[in-house]
């Protein structure tokens, strides 16, 4: 013990102890405490505040008591380590007296750097706080304290509790929804699921992921089934807000929901970012390229959250919640890992694209009433070149023309450039109503580029058969950008100074064709799908 190692630490004897409260001492009367606990009889009867000032003796006693409690805790840790980390039930729970001296809050540990031979990973049932003896002096302070963590390998759910086991949908319907998601929706976001995942595997791992896949898979095929799946998914996702039993599959489920469920996308991606931070997904980024499969999976999942976060935030003028870490300056180093697949190349292409879009937001902000100053005009052209580089890199992934990924990435680029060049029209509210007053010198070419990008977005949907076939299952981001492109062209069409940049007949033809495409799409999807409302609105405007 400390006393044996460093000498007698017994506090000096002080005969006088303060036992009377402040109020009774002030009146110089005897203070009657109930079992030496506040309040005293007089203060309780009169409703007075009853406090006892601590004497030096009491302070020293508390100090010694706290040190003895810590010594006892360390002895318990040493005993547990000597028995082996697998014998976790051998740890004796602390008494209430001992735990009262430790007010340390449990925080998430770093599960990557834990050595099971040198750390006390788990406490017995009922214990909330444990010490991480592998924590070094360069670690974050919170790494010294641990609570039990749950990884996707450790946590399993009983499939009788998912939406299939509860009888909300049949197994055949779930297989149908899964097939739709796997074949058509998954390629749009560069593989969220594992390569060998099937519905049975997912049900065994996560009821939330099962609900998410069935919800988005039924979005365009089965209105009744979609309503049941949606309600179950939202209910289970809400239960994750304060849960400590979070897994990688929970993050995957929330990202899937955020990509396709526009109404709740902000809430879902916010929860995904929070859980991702709790799971320390960002800790492995600095280790790229990865030599460990676990680190590879963590970084890949972080990139998915990064893309999903930017999908759901920037187009609404909101800053993204994921940090632009310095190690993200060269995300391509991720591809040097031996675990990488072709889908990872597509993933990194999107990371690079959204990294440029984030720079656009950081430079120009969210104030649409402020015109671009002269010093910032050159940035528009520079950022446009960055998008061109992203496209060139992505096109090298598949050389064959007509590939769906290339067509979709082209649409991505057109949408990104539309968002970029639309800054040329920023200004006062009056300018938003009438675009006849054009600002700063040299801005005309960027206004032209904005309208050309809008027309490119509309043409991609109006004439590209592959995009049309996937239209109802594209992430909600694309629907928003198509709507923005259409409105931009319609407003420019009614304004002579801006319409001079484009061929009016070409714009009219593209918009008419877009109306036909959306009408055809609305006939094969459920009425609740957002595209149905958009098709009706666009038809009314064009008439």
PDB file of C-alpha atoms in Angstrom, residues 458-472 509-525 530-536 538-539:
ATOM      1  CA  UNK A 458     -32.333  18.168 -67.230  1.00  0.00           C
ATOM      2  CA  UNK A 459     -30.952  16.605 -70.424  1.00  0.00           C
ATOM      3  CA  UNK A 460     -29.292  13.785 -68.470  1.00  0.00           C
ATOM      4  CA  UNK A 461     -32.670  12.787 -67.049  1.00  0.00           C
ATOM      5  CA  UNK A 462     -34.687  13.526 -70.179  1.00  0.00           C
ATOM      6  CA  UNK A 463     -32.560  11.571 -72.666  1.00  0.00           C
ATOM      7  CA  UNK A 464     -30.427   9.054 -70.722  1.00  0.00           C
ATOM      8  CA  UNK A 465     -32.309   5.744 -70.632  1.00  0.00           C
ATOM      9  CA  UNK A 466     -30.180   4.313 -67.810  1.00  0.00           C
ATOM     10  CA  UNK A 467     -30.883   7.297 -65.572  1.00  0.00           C
ATOM     11  CA  UNK A 468     -34.589   7.058 -66.424  1.00  0.00           C
ATOM     12  CA  UNK A 469     -34.688   3.374 -65.488  1.00  0.00           C
ATOM     13  CA  UNK A 470     -33.143   4.173 -62.100  1.00  0.00           C
ATOM     14  CA  UNK A 471     -34.930   7.476 -61.533  1.00  0.00           C
ATOM     15  CA  UNK A 472     -37.309   6.395 -58.770  1.00  0.00           C
ATOM     16  CA  UNK A 509     -37.790  20.717 -75.610  1.00  0.00           C
ATOM     17  CA  UNK A 510     -35.744  19.432 -72.662  1.00  0.00           C
ATOM     18  CA  UNK A 511     -38.329  20.548 -70.096  1.00  0.00           C
ATOM     19  CA  UNK A 512     -41.211  19.053 -72.096  1.00  0.00           C
ATOM     20  CA  UNK A 513     -39.339  15.787 -72.347  1.00  0.00           C
ATOM     21  CA  UNK A 514     -38.627  15.879 -68.602  1.00  0.00           C
ATOM     22  CA  UNK A 515     -42.367  16.211 -67.932  1.00  0.00           C
ATOM     23  CA  UNK A 516     -43.008  13.100 -70.038  1.00  0.00           C
ATOM     24  CA  UNK A 517     -40.296  11.152 -68.220  1.00  0.00           C
ATOM     25  CA  UNK A 518     -41.677  12.031 -64.807  1.00  0.00           C
ATOM     26  CA  UNK A 519     -45.230  11.231 -65.836  1.00  0.00           C
ATOM     27  CA  UNK A 520     -44.122   7.801 -67.031  1.00  0.00           C
ATOM     28  CA  UNK A 521     -42.199   7.316 -63.801  1.00  0.00           C
ATOM     29  CA  UNK A 522     -45.161   8.355 -61.634  1.00  0.00           C
ATOM     30  CA  UNK A 523     -47.304   5.633 -63.227  1.00  0.00           C
ATOM     31  CA  UNK A 524     -45.044   2.859 -61.938  1.00  0.00           C
ATOM     32  CA  UNK A 525     -44.354   4.162 -58.425  1.00  0.00           C
ATOM     33  CA  UNK A 530     -41.676  12.572 -53.935  1.00  0.00           C
ATOM     34  CA  UNK A 531     -41.264  12.311 -57.706  1.00  0.00           C
ATOM     35  CA  UNK A 532     -45.044  12.115 -58.177  1.00  0.00           C
ATOM     36  CA  UNK A 533     -45.545  15.520 -56.579  1.00  0.00           C
ATOM     37  CA  UNK A 534     -42.688  16.958 -58.578  1.00  0.00           C
ATOM     38  CA  UNK A 535     -44.147  15.597 -61.843  1.00  0.00           C
ATOM     39  CA  UNK A 536     -47.508  17.241 -61.149  1.00  0.00           C
ATOM     40  CA  UNK A 538     -43.689  20.655 -63.289  1.00  0.00           C
ATOM     41  CA  UNK A 539     -46.556  19.775 -65.626  1.00  0.00           C
TER      42      UNK A 539
END
